[in-house]
Amino acid sequence: MTSDLLAPLDLAFWNIESAEHPMHLGALGVFSARSPTAGAHAADLLAARAAVVPGLRMRIRDVWQPLDLRRPLAFGGAARETDPEFDPLQHVLLHAPTADFHAEAGRLMERPLERGRPPWEAHVLPGEDGVSFAVLFKFHHALADGLRALTLAAAVLDPLDLPAPRARPAQPPERGLLPDVRRLPGLLRGALSDAGRALDIGASVAVSTLNGRTVPALTAEPTGTRRIAGVVIDLDDVHRVRKTVGGTVNDVLIALVAGALRRWLDERGDGSAGVAPRALIPVSRRRPRTAHPQGNRLSGYLIRLPVDDPDPLGRLGAVRAQMDRNKDAGPHRGAGAVALLADHVPALGHRLGGPLVSQAARLWFDILVTSVPLPSLGLKLGGNPVTEVYPLAPLARGQSLAVAVSTYRGRVHYGLVADAKAVPDLDRFAHALAEEVETLITACGP
């Protein structure tokens, strides 16, 4: 049985999880059904295909002795290994027909994944109308980041004609238990550089906690409940704004979130004056077509959402300026790069400090806004085409709302995940997001 140690960031995600804060990400795909039995057939297909996908057979187990004497800091960590008792029928579950895919998915997202077996699930939700069904995929963040989860999900959908992933370049074999003395100057420079980067990140986090009014709606005490909503907008509308004002598609999508938050807070009576919540914008350091390494390869940018600015074009300009500054500095600097510090913590430190780290998320950021890439080709399952895809991000402790966005076949899909008790009016926020598109288009003029 082969084993490979979890990367430090994977280990952090594994150890900060609690029953009230499951650390799985997800995606809700809605399919057009070619027959009333399409959902049941889809469940059979998913189970049969999952049985032969190696990445879906991997469970995570604790490691209390180093697997390699050259990695003594792995003590107290965890490793992926093939589950010899893997049963796909425990992971692919067919549910009763439902009239509301999002409501059912919200209840399913509350449930933590079983940690004693491969940490993923696929829930098939037939539609009561008989002409559609949905599949909710759940992957633990220690098993996969967004790109890796997409690869695993694609392996159980109908085959796509995609280029094969590039193989990991061969690494020269390590010799002995001590590093080659010829490498010591480089290792020392690297250690000093890492130390400087860590100090820079820590100082940036401290500065980011200053100024700005807190937003109770985004940082309420957690209850472990979940509510999900989805918003679909036309990609052509986003491009129209981008071509008129400048910036990137992502700048526009983030500015829409800022405007929707302003509208939502004002409508619910909380008020938007002086509100500039800190948004964490994850940045993948993985090449899209590279299969290895399997672990999370993430950094991030931290920006202040200009919720208090009444001008929609002013909000977009502020988002664009902050994103440009972050990109100029690079994903290895600034408060958003805290994830990189996981590489410098021993495995046992992740295990012992996980609960404490989970409590600190609210000190770092107020809301997550993440983008998940999807292939431009049409996705199908059993010949039934995907019509909508809503990415779903996990909620950190102390956060009440997370926003994930994907572009698929000319449309932008926002997947909204909220603490159901802290944000009982998530549908109002979804409506505000849809309205904000028209507001921004009108502001751009004819």
Short mmCIF file of C-alpha atoms in Angstrom, two decimals:
data_model
loop_
_atom_site.label_atom_id
_atom_site.label_comp_id
_atom_site.label_asym_id
_atom_site.label_seq_id
_atom_site.Cartn_x
_atom_site.Cartn_y
_atom_site.Cartn_z
CA MET A 1 0.00 0.00 0.00
CA THR A 2 1.50 3.33 -1.08
CA SER A 3 1.42 6.42 1.13
CA ASP A 4 2.35 10.03 0.61
CA LEU A 5 2.51 12.68 3.30
CA LEU A 6 0.04 15.54 3.22
CA ALA A 7 1.51 18.86 2.22
CA PRO A 8 1.57 21.40 5.08
CA LEU A 9 -1.44 23.34 3.84
CA ASP A 10 -3.44 20.12 3.35
CA LEU A 11 -2.54 19.16 6.91
CA ALA A 12 -3.71 22.55 8.15
CA PHE A 13 -7.10 22.09 6.48
CA TRP A 14 -7.36 18.58 7.97
CA ASN A 15 -6.66 19.78 11.50
CA ILE A 16 -8.72 22.98 11.65
CA GLU A 17 -11.91 21.10 10.84
CA SER A 18 -14.58 20.61 13.50
CA ALA A 19 -18.12 19.24 13.48
CA GLU A 20 -19.46 22.81 13.22
CA HIS A 21 -16.91 23.81 10.59
CA PRO A 22 -16.50 21.08 7.97
CA MET A 23 -13.63 21.89 5.62
CA HIS A 24 -15.04 20.52 2.40
CA LEU A 25 -15.54 22.45 -0.79
CA GLY A 26 -18.20 21.50 -3.29
CA ALA A 27 -19.93 22.05 -6.59
CA LEU A 28 -23.59 21.79 -7.49
CA GLY A 29 -24.11 20.80 -11.10
CA VAL A 30 -27.59 20.94 -12.64
CA PHE A 31 -28.23 18.62 -15.59
CA SER A 32 -30.92 18.55 -18.23
CA ALA A 33 -32.44 15.05 -17.94
CA ARG A 34 -33.19 13.09 -21.09
CA SER A 35 -35.61 10.81 -19.18
CA PRO A 36 -37.28 10.64 -15.74
CA THR A 37 -34.82 7.91 -14.73
CA ALA A 38 -31.73 9.92 -15.74
CA GLY A 39 -30.85 10.70 -12.11
CA ALA A 40 -30.83 7.04 -11.04
CA HIS A 41 -28.76 6.13 -14.10
CA ALA A 42 -26.34 8.96 -13.27
CA ALA A 43 -25.85 7.56 -9.76
CA ASP A 44 -25.00 4.14 -11.20
CA LEU A 45 -22.52 5.69 -13.62
CA LEU A 46 -20.81 7.74 -10.91
CA ALA A 47 -20.36 4.70 -8.66
CA ALA A 48 -19.00 2.54 -11.47
CA ARG A 49 -16.53 5.19 -12.63
CA ALA A 50 -15.41 6.18 -9.13
CA ALA A 51 -14.33 2.59 -8.50
CA VAL A 52 -11.49 2.96 -11.03
CA VAL A 53 -10.31 6.51 -10.25
CA PRO A 54 -7.20 6.21 -8.02
CA GLY A 55 -7.58 9.69 -6.53
CA LEU A 56 -11.05 8.84 -5.24
CA ARG A 57 -9.79 5.75 -3.42
CA MET A 58 -7.42 7.74 -1.19
CA ARG A 59 -8.15 8.01 2.52
CA ILE A 60 -6.20 10.07 5.05
CA ARG A 61 -4.61 8.52 8.12
CA ASP A 62 -2.57 9.92 10.98
CA VAL A 63 1.19 9.48 10.97
CA TRP A 64 2.90 9.07 14.34
CA GLN A 65 6.28 8.05 13.00
CA PRO A 66 8.19 9.49 10.05
CA LEU A 67 7.71 7.61 6.79
CA ASP A 68 11.16 8.84 5.78
CA LEU A 69 14.08 9.50 8.13
CA ARG A 70 14.92 12.56 6.07
CA ARG A 71 11.56 14.08 7.12
CA PRO A 72 11.50 13.83 10.92
CA LEU A 73 9.14 16.81 11.16
CA ALA A 74 6.42 14.63 9.63
CA PHE A 75 5.77 13.13 13.08
CA GLY A 76 2.18 13.86 14.06
CA GLY A 77 1.16 14.52 10.46
CA ALA A 78 -1.09 12.63 8.08
CA ALA A 79 -0.72 10.74 4.83
CA ARG A 80 -2.88 9.73 1.88
CA GLU A 81 -3.11 6.05 1.18
CA THR A 82 -5.28 3.75 -0.89
CA ASP A 83 -8.28 2.45 1.03
CA PRO A 84 -8.31 -1.35 0.53
CA GLU A 85 -12.00 -1.46 1.53
CA PHE A 86 -13.14 1.36 -0.74
CA ASP A 87 -16.81 1.00 -1.65
CA PRO A 88 -18.10 3.61 -4.11
CA LEU A 89 -21.68 2.96 -3.00
CA GLN A 90 -20.78 4.60 0.34
CA HIS A 91 -19.80 7.76 -1.53
CA VAL A 92 -22.38 8.03 -4.33
CA LEU A 93 -25.82 8.54 -2.83
CA LEU A 94 -29.16 8.76 -4.66
CA HIS A 95 -31.78 10.93 -2.92
CA ALA A 96 -35.53 11.32 -3.23
CA PRO A 97 -36.80 13.80 -5.85
CA THR A 98 -36.70 17.44 -4.77
CA ALA A 99 -38.15 20.69 -6.02
CA ASP A 100 -35.26 22.84 -4.73
CA PHE A 101 -31.72 21.70 -5.50
CA HIS A 102 -30.11 24.55 -3.55
CA ALA A 103 -32.11 23.95 -0.37
CA GLU A 104 -31.26 20.25 -0.37
CA ALA A 105 -27.60 20.94 -1.16
CA GLY A 106 -27.45 23.38 1.77
CA ARG A 107 -28.55 20.68 4.20
CA LEU A 108 -26.03 18.23 2.74
CA MET A 109 -23.17 20.72 2.96
CA GLU A 110 -23.71 20.92 6.73
CA ARG A 111 -22.61 17.33 7.21
CA PRO A 112 -18.86 16.68 7.68
CA LEU A 113 -17.32 14.02 5.53
CA GLU A 114 -16.44 10.67 7.09
CA ARG A 115 -12.76 10.98 8.07
CA GLY A 116 -12.16 7.22 8.26
CA ARG A 117 -12.67 6.68 4.53
CA PRO A 118 -11.86 8.65 1.35
CA PRO A 119 -13.19 12.15 2.15
CA TRP A 120 -15.52 12.88 -0.74
CA GLU A 121 -19.17 12.32 -1.67
CA ALA A 122 -21.45 12.70 -4.69
CA HIS A 123 -25.14 13.26 -3.98
CA VAL A 124 -27.54 12.76 -6.88
CA LEU A 125 -30.73 14.83 -6.55
CA PRO A 126 -33.48 13.98 -9.06
CA GLY A 127 -35.79 16.86 -9.85
CA GLU A 128 -39.49 16.57 -9.13
CA ASP A 129 -40.17 17.93 -12.61
CA GLY A 130 -38.60 14.82 -14.19
CA VAL A 131 -36.67 16.93 -16.72
CA SER A 132 -33.64 17.78 -14.58
CA PHE A 133 -31.40 16.43 -11.86
CA ALA A 134 -28.46 17.76 -9.89
CA VAL A 135 -25.24 16.33 -8.49
CA LEU A 136 -23.60 17.80 -5.42
CA PHE A 137 -19.90 16.92 -5.21
CA LYS A 138 -18.15 17.34 -1.86
CA PHE A 139 -14.35 17.09 -1.52
CA HIS A 140 -12.41 17.67 1.67
CA HIS A 141 -9.95 20.54 1.22
CA ALA A 142 -7.16 18.24 2.46
CA LEU A 143 -7.88 15.93 -0.49
CA ALA A 144 -8.18 18.58 -3.17
CA ASP A 145 -8.09 22.27 -3.95
CA GLY A 146 -10.40 23.70 -6.61
CA LEU A 147 -8.37 22.57 -9.61
CA ARG A 148 -7.73 19.12 -8.18
CA ALA A 149 -11.42 18.72 -7.31
CA LEU A 150 -12.31 19.65 -10.89
CA THR A 151 -9.95 16.94 -12.14
CA LEU A 152 -11.50 14.32 -9.86
CA ALA A 153 -15.06 15.29 -10.78
CA ALA A 154 -14.23 15.28 -14.49
CA ALA A 155 -12.94 11.71 -14.12
CA VAL A 156 -16.45 10.44 -13.30
CA LEU A 157 -18.31 12.57 -15.85
CA ASP A 158 -18.50 11.66 -19.52
CA PRO A 159 -15.03 11.76 -21.14
CA LEU A 160 -13.78 15.10 -22.43
CA ASP A 161 -11.27 15.54 -25.20
CA LEU A 162 -8.74 17.39 -23.06
CA PRO A 163 -4.93 17.44 -23.31
CA ALA A 164 -3.27 14.96 -20.97
CA PRO A 165 -1.76 16.54 -17.81
CA ARG A 166 1.95 17.12 -17.92
CA ALA A 167 3.96 14.66 -15.90
CA ARG A 168 5.87 15.85 -12.86
CA PRO A 169 9.53 16.37 -13.79
CA ALA A 170 11.84 13.71 -12.41
CA GLN A 171 13.66 14.74 -9.25
CA PRO A 172 17.25 13.69 -8.64
CA PRO A 173 17.51 11.08 -5.87
CA GLU A 174 18.42 12.33 -2.41
CA ARG A 175 21.61 10.88 -1.02
CA GLY A 176 22.12 10.19 2.66
CA LEU A 177 20.28 11.58 5.61
CA LEU A 178 21.97 15.00 5.60
CA PRO A 179 21.85 17.69 2.90
CA ASP A 180 24.73 17.97 0.48
CA VAL A 181 27.14 20.57 1.91
CA ARG A 182 27.37 22.15 -1.56
CA ARG A 183 23.71 23.12 -1.18
CA LEU A 184 24.08 24.78 2.22
CA PRO A 185 24.68 28.37 0.97
CA GLY A 186 21.54 28.17 -1.16
CA LEU A 187 19.56 26.59 1.67
CA LEU A 188 20.69 29.34 4.03
CA ARG A 189 19.70 32.08 1.58
CA GLY A 190 16.35 30.40 1.12
CA ALA A 191 15.78 30.18 4.88
CA LEU A 192 16.62 33.87 5.33
CA SER A 193 14.33 34.80 2.44
CA ASP A 194 11.53 32.70 3.94
CA ALA A 195 12.01 34.36 7.32
CA GLY A 196 11.81 37.81 5.75
CA ARG A 197 8.69 36.83 3.84
CA ALA A 198 7.06 35.50 7.01
CA LEU A 199 7.76 38.77 8.84
CA ASP A 200 6.34 40.74 5.92
CA ILE A 201 3.18 38.64 5.86
CA GLY A 202 2.75 38.89 9.64
CA ALA A 203 3.15 42.67 9.58
CA SER A 204 0.65 42.96 6.71
CA VAL A 205 -1.90 40.87 8.62
CA ALA A 206 -1.50 43.12 11.65
CA VAL A 207 -2.05 46.24 9.54
CA SER A 208 -5.08 44.68 7.83
CA THR A 209 -6.88 44.37 11.18
CA LEU A 210 -6.87 48.16 11.59
CA ASN A 211 -9.51 50.57 10.33
CA GLY A 212 -12.84 49.77 8.76
CA ARG A 213 -16.15 49.11 10.48
CA THR A 214 -16.85 45.52 11.43
CA VAL A 215 -19.72 43.78 9.65
CA PRO A 216 -21.66 41.61 12.12
CA ALA A 217 -23.63 40.02 9.27
CA LEU A 218 -20.38 38.59 7.89
CA THR A 219 -18.72 37.63 11.17
CA ALA A 220 -21.51 36.36 13.40
CA GLU A 221 -21.01 33.53 15.87
CA PRO A 222 -21.10 30.25 13.95
CA THR A 223 -23.95 27.75 14.24
CA GLY A 224 -22.78 25.00 11.89
CA THR A 225 -25.89 25.37 9.72
CA ARG A 226 -25.68 26.00 5.98
CA ARG A 227 -27.76 27.75 3.36
CA ILE A 228 -26.91 27.87 -0.35
CA ALA A 229 -28.03 30.12 -3.21
CA GLY A 230 -26.96 30.59 -6.80
CA VAL A 231 -26.88 33.53 -9.19
CA VAL A 232 -26.36 33.33 -12.96
CA ILE A 233 -25.34 36.35 -15.05
CA ASP A 234 -24.45 36.76 -18.70
CA LEU A 235 -20.71 36.83 -19.37
CA ASP A 236 -21.29 39.27 -22.24
CA ASP A 237 -22.55 41.81 -19.68
CA VAL A 238 -19.34 41.41 -17.69
CA HIS A 239 -17.22 41.86 -20.82
CA ARG A 240 -19.22 44.95 -21.74
CA VAL A 241 -18.31 46.56 -18.42
CA ARG A 242 -14.69 45.43 -18.68
CA LYS A 243 -14.27 46.83 -22.18
CA THR A 244 -15.84 50.14 -21.16
CA VAL A 245 -14.00 50.72 -17.90
CA GLY A 246 -10.91 48.50 -18.14
CA GLY A 247 -9.48 45.94 -15.76
CA THR A 248 -10.12 42.22 -15.80
CA VAL A 249 -13.19 40.02 -15.71
CA ASN A 250 -12.24 39.08 -12.15
CA ASP A 251 -12.12 42.75 -11.14
CA VAL A 252 -15.68 43.19 -12.37
CA LEU A 253 -16.90 40.04 -10.60
CA ILE A 254 -15.38 41.16 -7.29
CA ALA A 255 -16.81 44.68 -7.69
CA LEU A 256 -20.26 43.13 -8.19
CA VAL A 257 -19.89 41.42 -4.80
CA ALA A 258 -18.98 44.76 -3.19
CA GLY A 259 -22.03 46.44 -4.72
CA ALA A 260 -24.33 43.59 -3.72
CA LEU A 261 -23.07 43.77 -0.14
CA ARG A 262 -23.81 47.50 -0.07
CA ARG A 263 -27.33 47.02 -1.39
CA TRP A 264 -27.99 44.05 0.95
CA LEU A 265 -26.70 45.77 4.10
CA ASP A 266 -28.74 48.89 3.40
CA GLU A 267 -31.91 46.90 2.68
CA ARG A 268 -31.66 44.87 5.88
CA GLY A 269 -31.06 48.00 7.95
CA ASP A 270 -27.43 47.36 8.90
CA GLY A 271 -26.16 50.26 6.81
CA SER A 272 -23.10 50.43 4.55
CA ALA A 273 -21.51 53.65 5.82
CA GLY A 274 -17.88 53.09 6.72
CA VAL A 275 -18.01 49.42 5.71
CA ALA A 276 -14.95 48.01 3.92
CA PRO A 277 -14.76 44.28 4.72
CA ARG A 278 -11.53 42.40 4.08
CA ALA A 279 -11.96 39.95 1.22
CA LEU A 280 -9.57 37.05 0.77
CA ILE A 281 -9.04 36.30 -2.93
CA PRO A 282 -7.31 32.88 -3.20
CA VAL A 283 -4.61 32.53 -5.84
CA SER A 284 -3.71 29.11 -7.20
CA ARG A 285 -0.02 28.37 -7.63
CA ARG A 286 -0.84 25.21 -9.58
CA ARG A 287 -0.54 25.11 -13.34
CA PRO A 288 -4.00 24.22 -14.73
CA ARG A 289 -2.86 21.16 -16.70
CA THR A 290 -0.36 19.86 -14.19
CA ALA A 291 -1.51 16.83 -12.22
CA HIS A 292 1.19 16.99 -9.54
CA PRO A 293 1.70 17.75 -6.80
CA GLN A 294 -1.69 16.65 -5.52
CA GLY A 295 -1.74 18.90 -2.47
CA ASN A 296 -3.11 22.41 -2.15
CA ARG A 297 -0.99 25.01 -3.89
CA LEU A 298 -2.60 28.23 -2.71
CA SER A 299 -1.71 31.76 -1.78
CA GLY A 300 -4.00 34.76 -1.84
CA TYR A 301 -4.59 38.48 -2.10
CA LEU A 302 -6.34 40.51 0.58
CA ILE A 303 -8.33 43.57 -0.43
CA ARG A 304 -10.83 45.93 1.17
CA LEU A 305 -14.19 45.73 -0.59
CA PRO A 306 -15.30 49.36 -1.15
CA VAL A 307 -18.83 48.72 0.13
CA ASP A 308 -19.12 52.26 1.50
CA ASP A 309 -18.55 53.89 -1.92
CA PRO A 310 -21.93 54.89 -3.45
CA ASP A 311 -20.51 55.07 -7.00
CA PRO A 312 -20.51 51.70 -8.82
CA LEU A 313 -17.69 52.78 -11.11
CA GLY A 314 -15.77 54.07 -8.10
CA ARG A 315 -16.14 50.64 -6.46
CA LEU A 316 -14.83 48.93 -9.59
CA GLY A 317 -11.92 51.37 -9.79
CA ALA A 318 -11.00 50.74 -6.15
CA VAL A 319 -11.11 46.96 -6.63
CA ARG A 320 -9.01 47.20 -9.79
CA ALA A 321 -6.37 49.40 -8.09
CA GLN A 322 -6.04 47.04 -5.12
CA MET A 323 -5.83 43.95 -7.31
CA ASP A 324 -3.19 45.62 -9.48
CA ARG A 325 -1.10 46.42 -6.39
CA ASN A 326 -1.42 42.84 -5.19
CA LYS A 327 -0.37 41.45 -8.55
CA ASP A 328 2.62 43.79 -8.71
CA ALA A 329 3.74 42.56 -5.27
CA GLY A 330 3.08 38.93 -6.22
CA PRO A 331 1.28 36.12 -4.40
CA HIS A 332 4.15 35.53 -1.96
CA ARG A 333 3.80 38.83 -0.12
CA GLY A 334 1.14 40.60 1.88
CA ALA A 335 -1.60 39.57 4.28
CA GLY A 336 -3.32 37.33 1.74
CA ALA A 337 -0.30 35.03 1.59
CA VAL A 338 -0.79 33.65 5.11
CA ALA A 339 -1.38 30.17 3.65
CA LEU A 340 2.31 30.07 2.69
CA LEU A 341 3.28 30.09 6.36
CA ALA A 342 1.88 26.57 6.69
CA ASP A 343 5.05 25.30 5.01
CA HIS A 344 7.12 26.43 8.00
CA VAL A 345 5.09 24.70 10.71
CA PRO A 346 6.04 21.14 11.80
CA ALA A 347 3.33 18.54 11.33
CA LEU A 348 2.79 18.19 15.08
CA GLY A 349 2.36 21.96 15.28
CA HIS A 350 -0.52 21.74 12.79
CA ARG A 351 -2.14 19.03 14.87
CA LEU A 352 -1.82 20.86 18.18
CA GLY A 353 -2.43 24.35 16.85
CA GLY A 354 -5.27 23.56 14.43
CA PRO A 355 -8.11 24.60 16.78
CA LEU A 356 -6.31 27.85 17.63
CA VAL A 357 -5.64 28.66 13.99
CA SER A 358 -9.29 28.08 13.11
CA GLN A 359 -10.28 30.69 15.70
CA ALA A 360 -7.94 33.24 14.10
CA ALA A 361 -9.59 33.29 10.66
CA ARG A 362 -11.95 36.13 11.63
CA LEU A 363 -8.92 38.25 12.58
CA TRP A 364 -7.50 37.77 9.10
CA PHE A 365 -10.44 38.27 6.71
CA ASP A 366 -14.20 38.84 6.70
CA ILE A 367 -15.35 37.16 3.49
CA LEU A 368 -13.93 34.74 0.93
CA VAL A 369 -14.35 35.51 -2.78
CA THR A 370 -12.83 32.77 -4.89
CA SER A 371 -12.81 31.86 -8.58
CA VAL A 372 -12.86 28.24 -9.78
CA PRO A 373 -11.93 27.62 -13.45
CA LEU A 374 -14.08 25.30 -15.57
CA PRO A 375 -13.45 23.85 -19.03
CA SER A 376 -15.16 25.65 -21.90
CA LEU A 377 -16.32 22.33 -23.36
CA GLY A 378 -19.78 21.07 -22.45
CA LEU A 379 -19.88 18.71 -19.46
CA LYS A 380 -22.20 15.69 -19.54
CA LEU A 381 -23.13 12.71 -17.40
CA GLY A 382 -24.75 9.77 -19.13
CA GLY A 383 -25.30 12.02 -22.12
CA ASN A 384 -27.23 14.53 -20.01
CA PRO A 385 -25.69 18.01 -20.41
CA VAL A 386 -24.73 20.31 -17.54
CA THR A 387 -26.76 23.51 -17.70
CA GLU A 388 -25.55 25.20 -14.49
CA VAL A 389 -22.49 24.81 -12.24
CA TYR A 390 -22.28 26.49 -8.83
CA PRO A 391 -18.93 26.23 -7.01
CA LEU A 392 -19.25 26.12 -3.21
CA ALA A 393 -16.50 27.24 -0.83
CA PRO A 394 -16.11 26.19 2.82
CA LEU A 395 -16.88 28.63 5.61
CA ALA A 396 -14.04 29.36 8.01
CA ARG A 397 -14.82 29.78 11.70
CA GLY A 398 -16.05 33.32 12.23
CA GLN A 399 -17.23 33.83 8.64
CA SER A 400 -20.93 33.80 7.77
CA LEU A 401 -20.71 34.11 3.97
CA ALA A 402 -18.43 32.75 1.24
CA VAL A 403 -18.67 33.54 -2.47
CA ALA A 404 -17.32 31.29 -5.23
CA VAL A 405 -17.63 32.01 -8.93
CA SER A 406 -17.14 30.05 -12.15
CA THR A 407 -17.60 30.86 -15.81
CA TYR A 408 -19.23 28.14 -17.88
CA ARG A 409 -20.31 28.34 -21.50
CA GLY A 410 -20.99 32.05 -21.69
CA ARG A 411 -22.51 32.47 -18.24
CA VAL A 412 -21.11 33.34 -14.83
CA HIS A 413 -22.30 31.23 -11.90
CA TYR A 414 -22.01 32.58 -8.36
CA GLY A 415 -22.24 29.93 -5.64
CA LEU A 416 -23.16 31.46 -2.28
CA VAL A 417 -22.66 29.57 0.98
CA ALA A 418 -23.81 31.05 4.29
CA ASP A 419 -24.40 30.14 7.90
CA ALA A 420 -28.16 29.55 7.73
CA LYS A 421 -28.94 31.15 11.09
CA ALA A 422 -26.55 34.09 10.76
CA VAL A 423 -27.70 34.84 7.19
CA PRO A 424 -31.34 33.73 6.94
CA ASP A 425 -31.88 36.18 4.06
CA LEU A 426 -29.25 34.78 1.69
CA ASP A 427 -31.80 34.90 -1.14
CA ARG A 428 -31.97 38.68 -0.68
CA PHE A 429 -28.21 38.91 -1.11
CA ALA A 430 -28.47 36.75 -4.24
CA HIS A 431 -31.14 39.11 -5.60
CA ALA A 432 -28.94 42.11 -4.78
CA LEU A 433 -26.08 40.53 -6.72
CA ALA A 434 -28.26 40.08 -9.80
CA GLU A 435 -29.50 43.68 -9.54
CA GLU A 436 -25.97 45.01 -9.20
CA VAL A 437 -25.15 43.81 -12.71
CA GLU A 438 -27.78 46.15 -14.16
CA THR A 439 -26.55 48.97 -11.94
CA LEU A 440 -23.01 48.65 -13.21
CA ILE A 441 -24.09 48.38 -16.85
CA THR A 442 -26.23 51.51 -16.51
CA ALA A 443 -23.31 53.36 -14.93
CA CYS A 444 -21.15 52.51 -17.93
CA GLY A 445 -23.58 54.34 -20.23
CA PRO A 446 -24.84 53.40 -23.70
#
